[in-house]
Structures are given as C-alpha cells and as structure tokens.
mmCIF file of C-alpha atoms in Angstrom:
data_model
loop_
_atom_site.group_PDB
_atom_site.id
_atom_site.type_symbol
_atom_site.label_atom_id
_atom_site.label_comp_id
_atom_site.label_asym_id
_atom_site.label_seq_id
_atom_site.Cartn_x
_atom_site.Cartn_y
_atom_site.Cartn_z
ATOM 1 C CA MET A 1 -3.970 14.937 -27.094
ATOM 2 C CA TRP A 2 -5.934 14.912 -30.138
ATOM 3 C CA TRP A 3 -4.896 13.990 -33.589
ATOM 4 C CA VAL A 4 -6.445 15.128 -36.845
ATOM 5 C CA SER A 5 -5.962 13.259 -39.861
ATOM 6 C CA LYS A 6 -8.295 13.484 -42.832
ATOM 7 C CA GLY A 7 -11.441 15.356 -41.295
ATOM 8 C CA THR A 8 -11.283 12.342 -38.495
ATOM 9 C CA ILE A 9 -10.446 12.948 -34.609
ATOM 10 C CA THR A 10 -8.580 10.600 -32.708
ATOM 11 C CA ILE A 11 -8.403 10.667 -28.753
ATOM 12 C CA ARG A 12 -5.570 8.276 -27.489
ATOM 13 C CA LEU A 13 -6.477 6.662 -24.080
ATOM 14 C CA TYR A 14 -4.034 5.544 -21.730
ATOM 15 C CA PHE A 15 -5.043 2.679 -19.035
ATOM 16 C CA LYS A 16 -3.718 2.804 -15.697
ATOM 17 C CA CYS A 17 -4.653 0.587 -12.771
ATOM 18 C CA PRO A 18 -5.203 2.677 -9.435
ATOM 19 C CA CYS A 19 -4.389 -0.313 -7.133
ATOM 20 C CA CYS A 20 -1.078 -1.398 -8.493
ATOM 21 C CA SER A 21 0.002 1.394 -11.287
ATOM 22 C CA GLY A 22 0.398 -1.113 -13.747
ATOM 23 C CA SER A 23 -0.454 -0.368 -17.142
ATOM 24 C CA GLN A 24 -1.003 -4.079 -18.846
ATOM 25 C CA TYR A 25 -5.041 -5.191 -19.258
ATOM 26 C CA ARG A 26 -7.224 -6.760 -20.777
ATOM 27 C CA THR A 27 -10.792 -5.945 -22.204
ATOM 28 C CA SER A 28 -13.925 -8.152 -22.110
ATOM 29 C CA GLN A 29 -17.093 -7.105 -23.050
ATOM 30 C CA PHE A 30 -18.751 -9.011 -19.756
ATOM 31 C CA ASP A 31 -16.899 -6.388 -17.992
ATOM 32 C CA VAL A 32 -18.357 -3.593 -19.665
ATOM 33 C CA SER A 33 -20.581 -1.447 -16.957
ATOM 34 C CA VAL A 34 -21.239 2.140 -15.900
ATOM 35 C CA ASN A 35 -18.142 2.404 -14.164
ATOM 36 C CA ASN A 36 -15.904 0.755 -16.442
ATOM 37 C CA PRO A 37 -16.930 1.450 -20.024
ATOM 38 C CA HIS A 38 -14.228 0.043 -21.626
ATOM 39 C CA GLY A 39 -14.063 -3.263 -19.755
ATOM 40 C CA ALA A 40 -10.321 -2.993 -19.408
ATOM 41 C CA ARG A 41 -9.490 -4.642 -16.055
ATOM 42 C CA CYS A 42 -5.652 -4.914 -14.936
ATOM 43 C CA ILE A 43 -4.165 -8.496 -15.379
ATOM 44 C CA PHE A 44 -2.134 -8.563 -12.248
ATOM 45 C CA CYS A 45 -4.399 -7.685 -9.318
ATOM 46 C CA LYS A 46 -8.116 -7.590 -12.279
ATOM 47 C CA SER A 47 -9.118 -4.460 -10.628
ATOM 48 C CA VAL A 48 -10.977 -1.853 -12.908
ATOM 49 C CA MET A 49 -8.447 0.292 -14.863
ATOM 50 C CA THR A 50 -8.870 4.174 -15.196
ATOM 51 C CA ALA A 51 -8.689 6.355 -18.273
ATOM 52 C CA GLN A 52 -6.485 9.145 -18.955
ATOM 53 C CA ILE A 53 -6.092 11.083 -22.110
ATOM 54 C CA SER A 54 -2.453 11.029 -22.999
#
C-alpha cells in the first residue's frame, strides 16, 4: 500500500519467515547481503525474512 503525506511516498513492508511463518524479527547491519537487503532475521529459527508490501 502506498501512502502520500506532504509529497513523501511511504511504502510499508511486512516481514514474514518462509520457514516457520513467524513475523517477529531482528535487524543487524552484519546480516545485510544481496539476498537480505534489510538485514532481517527471524528470532525463532534465524532464517532470512522475506519482505512483502502490505
């Protein structure tokens, strides 16, 4: 979903774990890679989160 506020476009991302379907994550600058540009990892199974636009 796109939100426009005073000329600024905001995109809301929803992170979901492909392994355990969890939605709780942590971010780290050390986890940033080509496959994980946001550096988000699941707190339960430590797999890379997938981003979806909500």
